[in-house]
């Protein structure tokens, strides 16, 4: 027992020392000069990098260790208004950061060519260089990364052109090389066997315009990289491999399915002025005799008419069923029919579109789904959410909601989303929200983009609202600051109030059964770029049952008292 206590004390002491080291102020004048050079050349706002503040403790995206800068991330940042008029790839301040291990500018516009000094003057410890979707253009320096210790080079989603330098594949420690979705041309770069001393994980050059016989080059790449993706190019040759670690789809290979049309490949190679390897073109099918053709046409006509008749019968049955349901529902209202009709004439038109049958619709997870299974709705995967939110780090955390943590994320295409991360203790609270979204959508309800279940956690992604919520809009900000905002005028306030009323009218009168929000407050009213209302915080929504109204009101009131009134967000 004394040994255990001694061990725990030692661990606690080490943790305290590590925390103290991590929070140590910047101690390097060279690093300080480099950071202020970046602040000026990139035109970063005072909101992220405030002047006269310690960068290690007060600047967003700056990571320090023992008083030295080891990481800089400007992903998702915005330039000042003045700097946005003439953005450029100006990052000379990186030369001063001699202890830098990571530089991330994904999604931050850096229009221009990669500087030539990236070949020799990158900081020696630099291991991760992330410039995805940064509007970079031009060609790559021939010796990029030769002076550093790069392990991850991410350049996808730009406008880079020219040939891929073969020396780039000779960087021994390089484990991830992503050059996808650019304008690279020429032949696939070859790599000599044993060029790297580690089994790298990924080589991705999909979505470019590479051409030429690439069978041998792909074989050499497989010896260096565990996963090779050369899809969506114009590579040709005879490919007979069925290796799941290589993706050669949408090319000009023969002997494998999922390739481009032969005529498209010929047109591309003709424009490039190179020769396409002969690919056998399938022989035309024999033409049927006239008698047989007439017989086939008659059979096809009979089948089409029978199918059309069956569809017509199904349509009439469905229409009759809908009319009967509508009549039954209208009869149940009794004396309230006239009042509802008059109110419906005054109410603004809105659309209630069930989305459960749509392929991209959100629906609750079935009870039979295994606990460890991963279910993705829409096109967002768990890896995309992790990357978009910076690994669900504190820099992207907006607030702690009563059903989960709310994060701001930026997808690879530059689109902004809001992601709610729900733990095991709050999963049951999400079922009513998913049930609502699976049945209804409305212009006054914040759109749900996707629902994903990963092990014991669930994630909901929503459309990003540029003006945040009503709480943020109501508080007047100083107009002399960079992001100054006047208090809302009365016309806008009336517009917001009308939007909230329309959202509540939809929930109470147009849904069947009616829904009760149970969390209407300023933080629940989200605003788009035109101050149009999108009602959020739907995690406490519930359907009003057919029990007595007094019992329903009491149940809702008891549930509402348990909510944390100081908690904002969903």
Coordinates of C-alpha atoms in Angstrom, one line a residue:
X1 CA 0.0 0.0 0.0
X2 CA 2.8 2.6 0.8
X3 CA 4.4 1.7 -2.6
X4 CA 1.1 2.4 -4.4
X5 CA 0.8 5.8 -2.7
X6 CA 4.4 6.6 -3.6
X7 CA 3.8 5.7 -7.2
X8 CA 0.6 7.8 -7.4
X9 CA 2.4 10.7 -5.9
X10 CA 5.3 10.4 -8.4
X11 CA 2.8 10.2 -11.3
X12 CA 1.0 13.3 -10.1
X13 CA 4.3 15.2 -9.7
X14 CA 5.3 14.3 -13.3
X15 CA 1.9 15.5 -14.5
X16 CA 2.3 18.8 -12.7
X17 CA 5.8 19.2 -14.1
X18 CA 4.6 18.4 -17.6
X19 CA 1.7 20.9 -17.3
X20 CA 4.1 23.6 -16.0
X21 CA 6.4 23.0 -18.9
X22 CA 3.6 23.1 -21.4
X23 CA 2.3 26.4 -20.0
X24 CA 5.7 28.0 -19.8
X25 CA 5.8 31.4 -21.6
X26 CA 7.7 31.8 -24.8
X27 CA 11.4 32.2 -24.1
X28 CA 13.0 32.4 -27.5
X29 CA 13.4 35.8 -29.1
X30 CA 13.8 34.1 -32.5
X31 CA 10.5 32.3 -32.2
X32 CA 8.8 35.5 -31.1
X33 CA 10.1 37.4 -34.2
X34 CA 9.0 34.5 -36.4
X35 CA 5.5 34.5 -35.0
X36 CA 5.1 38.2 -35.4
X37 CA 6.4 38.0 -38.9
X38 CA 3.7 35.4 -39.7
X39 CA 1.1 37.5 -38.0
X40 CA 2.0 40.4 -40.3
X41 CA 2.5 38.5 -43.6
X42 CA -0.7 36.4 -43.2
X43 CA -2.8 39.3 -41.9
X44 CA -4.1 37.3 -38.9
X45 CA -6.8 38.9 -36.8
X46 CA -6.3 40.1 -33.2
X47 CA -9.0 37.7 -32.2
X48 CA -6.8 34.7 -32.8
X49 CA -3.3 36.3 -32.2
X50 CA -3.7 39.3 -29.9
X51 CA -0.8 41.8 -29.8
X52 CA 1.2 42.2 -26.6
X53 CA 0.1 38.8 -25.3
X54 CA 2.3 35.7 -24.8
X55 CA 1.9 33.5 -27.9
X56 CA 2.4 30.3 -25.9
X57 CA -0.6 30.9 -23.6
X58 CA -2.8 33.3 -25.5
X59 CA -2.5 32.7 -29.2
X60 CA -4.8 30.2 -30.8
X61 CA -3.1 27.4 -32.7
X62 CA 0.3 28.0 -31.3
X63 CA 1.8 25.0 -29.4
X64 CA 4.9 25.4 -27.2
X65 CA 7.2 23.1 -25.3
X66 CA 9.8 24.3 -22.8
X67 CA 9.4 27.8 -24.0
X68 CA 9.9 27.0 -27.7
X69 CA 7.3 27.0 -30.5
X70 CA 6.8 23.4 -31.8
X71 CA 3.5 23.8 -33.7
X72 CA 1.5 26.5 -35.6
X73 CA -2.0 25.9 -36.9
X74 CA -3.9 28.6 -38.8
X75 CA -6.5 26.2 -40.1
X76 CA -9.9 27.8 -40.3
X77 CA -8.6 31.3 -39.5
X78 CA -9.6 34.4 -41.5
X79 CA -7.5 37.3 -42.6
X80 CA -8.2 40.9 -41.7
X81 CA -10.2 42.9 -44.2
X82 CA -7.1 44.7 -45.5
X83 CA -5.1 41.5 -45.9
X84 CA -7.9 39.7 -47.7
X85 CA -7.6 42.2 -50.6
X86 CA -4.2 40.8 -51.6
X87 CA -3.6 37.4 -50.0
X88 CA -0.3 35.7 -50.8
X89 CA 1.8 32.6 -49.9
X90 CA 4.0 34.6 -47.5
X91 CA 5.3 32.4 -44.6
X92 CA 8.9 33.6 -44.3
X93 CA 8.5 33.7 -40.5
X94 CA 8.7 29.9 -40.4
X95 CA 12.5 30.2 -40.9
X96 CA 12.9 31.6 -37.4
X97 CA 10.9 28.8 -35.8
X98 CA 13.9 26.4 -35.6
X99 CA 12.1 24.0 -33.2
X100 CA 8.9 23.8 -35.3
X101 CA 7.5 20.3 -35.7
X102 CA 4.0 21.0 -37.3
X103 CA 2.6 23.7 -39.6
X104 CA -1.1 23.4 -40.5
X105 CA -2.7 25.9 -42.9
X106 CA -5.5 23.6 -44.3
X107 CA -8.4 25.7 -45.5
X108 CA -6.5 29.0 -45.0
X109 CA -6.0 30.7 -48.4
X110 CA -2.3 30.9 -49.5
X111 CA -2.6 31.7 -53.2
X112 CA 0.7 31.5 -54.9
X113 CA 3.6 29.0 -55.5
X114 CA 5.4 27.0 -52.8
X115 CA 8.5 29.1 -52.0
X116 CA 11.8 27.8 -53.3
X117 CA 13.3 27.9 -49.9
X118 CA 11.0 25.1 -48.8
X119 CA 13.6 22.8 -50.5
X120 CA 16.5 23.7 -48.1
X121 CA 15.4 26.0 -45.3
X122 CA 12.5 24.3 -43.7
X123 CA 13.0 23.9 -39.9
X124 CA 14.9 20.7 -39.3
X125 CA 12.4 19.1 -36.9
X126 CA 9.4 19.8 -39.1
X127 CA 7.5 16.5 -39.4
X128 CA 4.0 17.6 -40.6
X129 CA 3.2 20.1 -43.4
X130 CA -0.5 20.4 -44.0
X131 CA -1.5 22.8 -46.9
X132 CA -4.8 21.1 -48.0
X133 CA -7.3 23.3 -49.8
X134 CA -5.1 26.4 -49.4
X135 CA -5.4 27.6 -53.0
X136 CA -1.7 26.8 -53.6
X137 CA -0.7 26.8 -57.3
X138 CA 2.3 26.5 -59.5
X139 CA 4.9 23.7 -59.4
X140 CA 6.6 22.0 -56.5
X141 CA 10.2 22.8 -55.7
X142 CA 12.4 19.9 -57.0
X143 CA 14.0 19.2 -53.5
X144 CA 10.9 19.8 -51.3
X145 CA 11.4 18.3 -47.9
X146 CA 15.0 17.3 -48.4
X147 CA 16.3 19.4 -45.6
X148 CA 13.8 18.3 -42.9
X149 CA 12.3 15.2 -41.3
X150 CA 8.9 15.2 -43.0
X151 CA 6.7 12.3 -42.1
X152 CA 3.3 13.8 -43.4
X153 CA 3.0 16.0 -46.5
X154 CA -0.6 16.9 -47.3
X155 CA -1.2 19.1 -50.4
X156 CA -4.6 17.8 -51.7
X157 CA -7.3 20.1 -53.0
X158 CA -5.1 22.8 -54.6
X159 CA -4.1 23.8 -58.1
X160 CA -0.6 22.4 -58.2
X161 CA 0.6 21.6 -61.7
X162 CA 3.6 20.2 -63.5
X163 CA 5.3 16.9 -62.7
X164 CA 5.7 15.3 -59.3
X165 CA 9.4 15.5 -58.3
X166 CA 10.9 12.1 -57.9
X167 CA 13.1 13.3 -55.1
X168 CA 9.9 13.8 -53.0
X169 CA 9.6 10.0 -52.9
X170 CA 13.1 9.7 -51.7
X171 CA 12.5 11.4 -48.3
X172 CA 13.1 8.4 -46.1
X173 CA 10.9 9.2 -43.2
X174 CA 7.9 10.2 -45.3
X175 CA 4.9 8.1 -44.3
X176 CA 1.9 10.0 -45.7
X177 CA 2.0 11.8 -49.1
X178 CA -1.3 13.2 -50.3
X179 CA -1.2 15.0 -53.6
X180 CA -4.8 14.3 -54.7
X181 CA -7.2 16.6 -56.5
X182 CA -4.6 18.8 -58.2
X183 CA -3.4 19.4 -61.8
X184 CA -0.3 17.3 -61.9
X185 CA 0.6 15.9 -65.3
X186 CA 3.3 13.6 -66.7
X187 CA 4.2 10.1 -65.8
X188 CA 3.7 8.5 -62.4
X189 CA 6.9 9.1 -60.4
X190 CA 8.9 6.0 -59.8
X191 CA 10.6 5.1 -56.5
X192 CA 13.5 2.7 -56.1
X193 CA 13.0 -0.2 -53.9
X194 CA 14.3 0.5 -50.4
X195 CA 14.1 4.3 -50.9
X196 CA 12.5 4.6 -47.5
X197 CA 13.5 2.9 -44.3
X198 CA 10.0 2.6 -42.9
X199 CA 6.8 1.0 -44.2
X200 CA 4.9 4.2 -45.0
X201 CA 1.1 4.2 -44.8
X202 CA -0.4 6.2 -47.7
X203 CA 0.4 7.5 -51.2
X204 CA -2.5 9.3 -52.8
X205 CA -2.3 11.0 -56.2
X206 CA -5.9 10.5 -57.3
X207 CA -7.8 13.2 -59.2
X208 CA -4.9 14.5 -61.4
X209 CA -3.9 14.1 -65.1
X210 CA -1.1 11.6 -65.0
X211 CA -0.6 9.4 -68.0
X212 CA 1.7 6.7 -69.4
X213 CA 2.4 3.1 -68.7
X214 CA 2.4 2.8 -64.9
X215 CA 2.4 -0.9 -64.1
X216 CA 6.0 -1.0 -63.0
X217 CA 5.8 2.3 -61.1
X218 CA 2.8 1.1 -59.1
X219 CA 4.6 -2.1 -58.2
X220 CA 7.5 -0.1 -56.9
X221 CA 5.2 2.2 -55.0
X222 CA 3.7 -0.8 -53.3
X223 CA 7.0 -1.7 -51.8
X224 CA 7.2 1.7 -50.2
X225 CA 3.6 2.5 -49.2
X226 CA 1.0 0.3 -47.6
X227 CA -1.9 2.0 -49.5
X228 CA -1.6 3.4 -53.0
X229 CA -4.4 5.4 -54.7
X230 CA -3.8 6.4 -58.3
X231 CA -7.5 6.6 -59.3
X232 CA -9.1 9.2 -61.6
X233 CA -6.0 9.7 -63.8
X234 CA -5.2 8.6 -67.4
X235 CA -2.6 5.9 -66.6
X236 CA -2.5 3.0 -69.0
X237 CA -1.0 -0.4 -69.4
X238 CA -2.1 -4.0 -68.6
X239 CA -3.2 -4.3 -65.0
X240 CA -4.1 -7.8 -63.8
X241 CA -3.7 -7.1 -60.1
X242 CA -6.5 -7.6 -57.6
X243 CA -4.7 -6.1 -54.6
X244 CA -7.1 -4.3 -52.2
X245 CA -4.3 -1.9 -51.2
X246 CA -4.1 -0.4 -54.6
X247 CA -6.9 1.7 -56.2
X248 CA -6.5 2.0 -60.0
X249 CA -10.1 2.9 -60.8
X250 CA -11.1 5.5 -63.5
X251 CA -7.9 5.2 -65.6
X252 CA -7.1 3.7 -68.9
X253 CA -5.8 0.2 -67.8
X254 CA -6.8 -2.9 -69.7
X255 CA -7.6 -6.1 -67.9
X256 CA -9.6 -4.5 -65.1
X257 CA -13.1 -3.0 -64.8
X258 CA -14.1 0.5 -63.7
X259 CA -11.9 2.3 -66.3
X260 CA -12.6 5.3 -68.5
X261 CA -14.1 4.8 -72.0
X262 CA -11.5 4.0 -74.7
X263 CA -12.5 7.0 -76.7
X264 CA -12.0 9.3 -73.8
X265 CA -8.5 7.9 -73.2
X266 CA -7.6 8.3 -76.9
X267 CA -8.8 11.9 -76.9
X268 CA -6.7 12.8 -73.9
X269 CA -3.5 11.1 -75.2
X270 CA -4.0 12.8 -78.6
X271 CA -4.1 16.2 -76.8
X272 CA -1.0 15.4 -74.9
X273 CA 0.8 14.2 -78.0
X274 CA 1.8 10.8 -76.6
X275 CA 0.9 7.3 -77.7
X276 CA -1.8 5.2 -75.9
X277 CA -1.0 1.6 -75.4
X278 CA -3.3 -0.5 -77.6
X279 CA -6.3 -1.6 -75.6
X280 CA -8.6 -4.2 -77.1
X281 CA -11.9 -2.7 -78.0
X282 CA -14.9 -5.0 -77.4
X283 CA -16.4 -6.3 -80.7
X284 CA -19.8 -5.1 -81.6
X285 CA -22.7 -7.4 -80.7
X286 CA -24.3 -9.2 -83.6
X287 CA -27.5 -7.6 -84.9
X288 CA -30.7 -9.7 -84.4
X289 CA -32.8 -10.7 -87.4
X290 CA -35.8 -8.4 -88.3
X291 CA -38.3 -11.1 -87.3
X292 CA -36.7 -11.6 -84.0
X293 CA -36.5 -7.8 -83.4
X294 CA -40.2 -7.5 -84.0
X295 CA -40.9 -10.3 -81.5
X296 CA -38.6 -8.7 -78.9
X297 CA -40.2 -5.2 -79.5
X298 CA -43.7 -6.7 -79.0
X299 CA -42.7 -8.4 -75.7
X300 CA -41.0 -5.2 -74.5
X301 CA -44.1 -3.2 -75.3
X302 CA -46.4 -5.7 -73.4
X303 CA -44.1 -5.5 -70.4
X304 CA -44.0 -1.7 -70.4
X305 CA -47.8 -1.5 -70.6
X306 CA -48.2 -4.0 -67.8
X307 CA -45.8 -2.1 -65.5
X308 CA -47.5 1.2 -66.3
X309 CA -50.9 -0.3 -65.4
X310 CA -49.5 -1.7 -62.1
X311 CA -48.0 1.7 -61.2
X312 CA -51.3 3.4 -61.9
X313 CA -53.2 1.0 -59.7
X314 CA -50.7 1.5 -56.9
X315 CA -50.9 5.3 -57.3
X316 CA -54.7 5.2 -57.0
X317 CA -54.6 3.0 -53.9
X318 CA -52.1 5.3 -52.2
X319 CA -54.2 8.4 -53.1
X320 CA -57.4 6.8 -51.7
X321 CA -55.6 5.9 -48.5
X322 CA -54.3 9.4 -48.1
X323 CA -57.8 10.9 -48.6
X324 CA -59.2 8.5 -46.0
X325 CA -56.5 9.4 -43.5
X326 CA -57.1 13.1 -44.1
X327 CA -60.8 12.8 -43.6
X328 CA -60.4 10.8 -40.4
X329 CA -58.0 13.4 -39.0
X330 CA -60.2 16.3 -40.0
X331 CA -63.3 14.6 -38.3
X332 CA -61.4 14.3 -35.0
X333 CA -61.0 18.0 -34.7
X334 CA -64.8 18.6 -34.5
X335 CA -65.7 22.1 -33.8
X336 CA -62.1 23.3 -34.1
X337 CA -62.2 22.9 -37.9
X338 CA -63.4 26.4 -38.8
X339 CA -61.0 28.0 -36.4
X340 CA -58.0 26.0 -37.7
X341 CA -59.1 26.8 -41.3
X342 CA -59.1 30.5 -40.6
X343 CA -55.8 30.3 -38.8
X344 CA -54.3 28.3 -41.7
X345 CA -55.3 31.1 -44.1
X346 CA -53.5 33.7 -42.0
X347 CA -50.4 31.5 -41.5
X348 CA -47.5 31.8 -43.8
X349 CA -47.1 28.8 -46.2
X350 CA -44.5 26.3 -45.1
X351 CA -43.5 22.8 -46.2
X352 CA -43.3 19.7 -44.1
X353 CA -41.3 17.2 -46.0
X354 CA -40.8 13.7 -44.4
X355 CA -37.2 12.8 -45.0
X356 CA -37.1 9.2 -43.8
X357 CA -37.2 7.8 -47.3
X358 CA -34.4 10.0 -48.7
X359 CA -31.0 8.4 -49.1
X360 CA -29.3 11.2 -47.2
X361 CA -32.0 11.5 -44.6
X362 CA -31.3 11.1 -40.9
X363 CA -33.0 8.3 -39.1
X364 CA -32.6 6.8 -35.6
X365 CA -30.3 4.0 -35.2
X366 CA -32.1 0.6 -35.2
X367 CA -32.2 -1.4 -32.0
X368 CA -30.7 -4.3 -33.8
X369 CA -27.5 -2.4 -34.7
X370 CA -24.4 -3.9 -32.9
X371 CA -22.9 -1.7 -30.3
X372 CA -19.5 -1.6 -31.9
X373 CA -20.8 -1.1 -35.5
X374 CA -20.3 2.2 -37.3
X375 CA -23.3 3.7 -39.0
X376 CA -22.9 6.7 -41.3
X377 CA -25.8 8.7 -42.7
X378 CA -25.1 11.1 -45.6
X379 CA -21.5 11.5 -46.7
X380 CA -19.7 12.4 -43.5
X381 CA -17.4 9.8 -41.9
X382 CA -15.9 9.6 -38.5
X383 CA -12.4 10.4 -39.9
X384 CA -13.8 13.5 -41.7
X385 CA -15.4 14.7 -38.5
X386 CA -12.1 14.2 -36.6
X387 CA -10.1 16.1 -39.2
X388 CA -12.8 18.8 -39.5
X389 CA -12.8 19.5 -35.8
X390 CA -9.1 19.2 -35.2
X391 CA -9.5 16.0 -33.4
X392 CA -12.3 17.4 -31.2
X393 CA -9.8 19.7 -29.6
X394 CA -10.4 22.6 -27.3
X395 CA -9.6 25.1 -30.1
X396 CA -12.7 24.0 -32.0
X397 CA -15.0 23.6 -28.9
X398 CA -17.8 26.1 -28.9
X399 CA -19.7 25.2 -25.8
X400 CA -20.8 22.3 -23.5
X401 CA -24.5 21.6 -24.3
X402 CA -26.8 19.7 -22.0
X403 CA -26.8 16.7 -24.4
X404 CA -23.2 16.9 -25.7
X405 CA -20.2 19.1 -26.6
X406 CA -20.6 21.4 -29.6
X407 CA -17.6 21.8 -32.0
X408 CA -17.0 24.0 -35.1
X409 CA -15.5 22.1 -38.0
X410 CA -14.2 22.8 -41.5
X411 CA -14.5 20.0 -44.0
X412 CA -11.9 19.3 -46.7
X413 CA -13.8 21.3 -49.3
X414 CA -13.8 24.3 -47.0
X415 CA -17.4 24.0 -45.9
X416 CA -18.2 24.9 -42.3
X417 CA -20.3 22.5 -40.1
X418 CA -21.3 22.2 -36.5
X419 CA -20.7 18.8 -34.8
X420 CA -22.3 17.7 -31.6
X421 CA -20.4 14.9 -29.8
X422 CA -22.7 12.8 -27.5
X423 CA -21.3 10.5 -24.8
X424 CA -22.9 7.3 -23.5
X425 CA -24.7 9.2 -20.7
X426 CA -26.7 11.4 -23.1
X427 CA -27.4 9.0 -26.0
X428 CA -30.9 8.4 -24.8
X429 CA -31.7 12.1 -25.1
X430 CA -31.0 12.1 -28.9
X431 CA -33.7 9.6 -29.9
X432 CA -36.5 12.1 -29.8
X433 CA -34.4 14.6 -31.9
X434 CA -33.6 11.9 -34.5
X435 CA -37.2 10.8 -34.6
X436 CA -38.2 14.4 -35.3
X437 CA -35.6 14.9 -38.1
X438 CA -36.5 11.6 -39.7
X439 CA -40.1 12.8 -40.2
X440 CA -40.0 16.5 -40.8
X441 CA -37.9 19.3 -42.2
X442 CA -38.7 23.0 -42.3
X443 CA -37.1 26.3 -43.3
X444 CA -37.2 27.5 -39.7
X445 CA -35.5 24.4 -38.2
X446 CA -31.7 24.1 -38.4
X447 CA -30.8 21.4 -41.0
X448 CA -29.3 18.2 -39.7
X449 CA -26.6 17.0 -42.2
X450 CA -25.8 13.6 -40.7
X451 CA -25.9 11.2 -37.8
X452 CA -23.0 8.9 -37.1
X453 CA -22.6 6.2 -34.3
X454 CA -19.0 5.2 -33.5
X455 CA -18.6 2.6 -30.6
X456 CA -20.1 4.3 -27.5
X457 CA -20.4 7.8 -29.0
X458 CA -22.7 9.4 -31.4
X459 CA -22.2 12.5 -33.5
X460 CA -24.7 14.8 -35.1
X461 CA -23.6 17.3 -37.7
X462 CA -25.6 20.5 -38.5
X463 CA -25.5 23.3 -41.0
X464 CA -23.2 26.1 -39.9
X465 CA -25.0 29.4 -39.0
X466 CA -22.7 32.4 -39.7
X467 CA -24.4 34.8 -37.3
X468 CA -24.3 32.2 -34.4
X469 CA -27.2 32.5 -32.0
X470 CA -29.5 35.3 -30.8
X471 CA -27.4 35.6 -27.5
X472 CA -24.4 36.6 -29.6
X473 CA -26.4 39.0 -31.8
X474 CA -28.2 40.9 -29.0
X475 CA -25.0 41.9 -27.3
X476 CA -23.6 45.1 -28.8
X477 CA -19.9 44.9 -29.7
X478 CA -17.6 48.0 -29.9
X479 CA -17.6 49.2 -33.5
X480 CA -14.0 50.4 -33.4
X481 CA -12.8 46.8 -33.2
X482 CA -12.1 44.7 -36.2
X483 CA -15.2 42.6 -35.8
X484 CA -17.4 45.5 -34.5
X485 CA -21.1 44.9 -34.7
X486 CA -24.0 47.3 -34.0
X487 CA -26.8 46.2 -31.9
X488 CA -29.7 44.8 -33.8
X489 CA -32.1 47.3 -35.3
X490 CA -35.9 47.0 -34.6
X491 CA -36.7 45.8 -38.1
X492 CA -34.2 42.9 -37.7
X493 CA -35.5 42.2 -34.2
X494 CA -39.1 42.0 -35.6
X495 CA -37.9 39.7 -38.4
X496 CA -36.3 37.4 -35.8
X497 CA -39.3 37.3 -33.6
X498 CA -41.5 36.5 -36.6
X499 CA -39.2 33.7 -37.5
X500 CA -39.3 32.2 -34.0
X501 CA -43.1 32.4 -34.1
X502 CA -43.2 30.6 -37.4
X503 CA -41.0 27.8 -36.1
X504 CA -43.2 27.4 -33.0
X505 CA -46.3 27.5 -35.2
X506 CA -44.8 24.7 -37.3
X507 CA -44.1 22.5 -34.3
X508 CA -47.4 23.1 -32.5
X509 CA -49.9 23.2 -35.4
X510 CA -48.4 21.6 -38.5
X511 CA -46.8 18.5 -37.1
X512 CA -48.9 15.5 -36.3
X513 CA -48.7 14.8 -33.4
X514 CA -47.7 18.3 -32.3
X515 CA -44.1 18.7 -30.9
X516 CA -43.0 20.7 -27.9
X517 CA -39.5 22.2 -28.0
X518 CA -39.0 22.6 -24.2
X519 CA -35.8 24.7 -24.6
X520 CA -36.7 28.0 -26.2
X521 CA -34.1 30.6 -25.2
X522 CA -31.8 33.1 -27.0
X523 CA -29.1 30.5 -27.5
X524 CA -31.6 28.2 -29.2
X525 CA -32.4 30.7 -31.9
X526 CA -29.7 30.4 -34.6
X527 CA -29.2 33.0 -37.4
X528 CA -27.9 32.6 -40.9
X529 CA -26.0 35.3 -42.8
X530 CA -29.2 37.2 -43.5
X531 CA -30.5 37.0 -39.9
X532 CA -33.1 34.4 -40.9
X533 CA -34.1 32.2 -38.0
X534 CA -33.1 28.6 -37.7
X535 CA -34.4 27.0 -34.5
X536 CA -31.9 24.7 -32.9
X537 CA -31.3 22.9 -29.6
X538 CA -33.7 20.1 -30.6
X539 CA -32.4 17.5 -28.1
X540 CA -35.2 18.0 -25.6
X541 CA -38.1 18.0 -28.2
X542 CA -40.9 15.6 -27.5
X543 CA -44.2 14.8 -29.2
X544 CA -47.4 15.7 -27.3
X545 CA -49.3 12.5 -26.5
X546 CA -53.0 12.0 -26.6
X547 CA -53.3 12.1 -22.8
X548 CA -55.1 15.0 -21.0
X549 CA -53.6 18.4 -21.7
X550 CA -53.1 19.0 -17.9
X551 CA -51.0 15.8 -17.6
X552 CA -49.0 16.7 -20.6
X553 CA -48.3 20.2 -19.4
X554 CA -47.2 18.9 -16.0
X555 CA -44.9 16.4 -17.5
X556 CA -43.3 19.0 -19.8
X557 CA -43.0 21.4 -16.9
X558 CA -41.2 18.9 -14.7
X559 CA -38.8 18.0 -17.5
X560 CA -38.1 21.7 -18.2
X561 CA -37.2 22.4 -14.6
X562 CA -34.4 19.8 -14.8
X563 CA -32.7 21.6 -17.7
X564 CA -29.7 23.8 -16.9
X565 CA -30.9 27.3 -17.8
X566 CA -27.4 28.6 -18.1
X567 CA -26.5 26.0 -20.7
X568 CA -26.6 27.2 -24.3
X569 CA -26.7 25.1 -27.4
X570 CA -28.1 21.7 -28.2

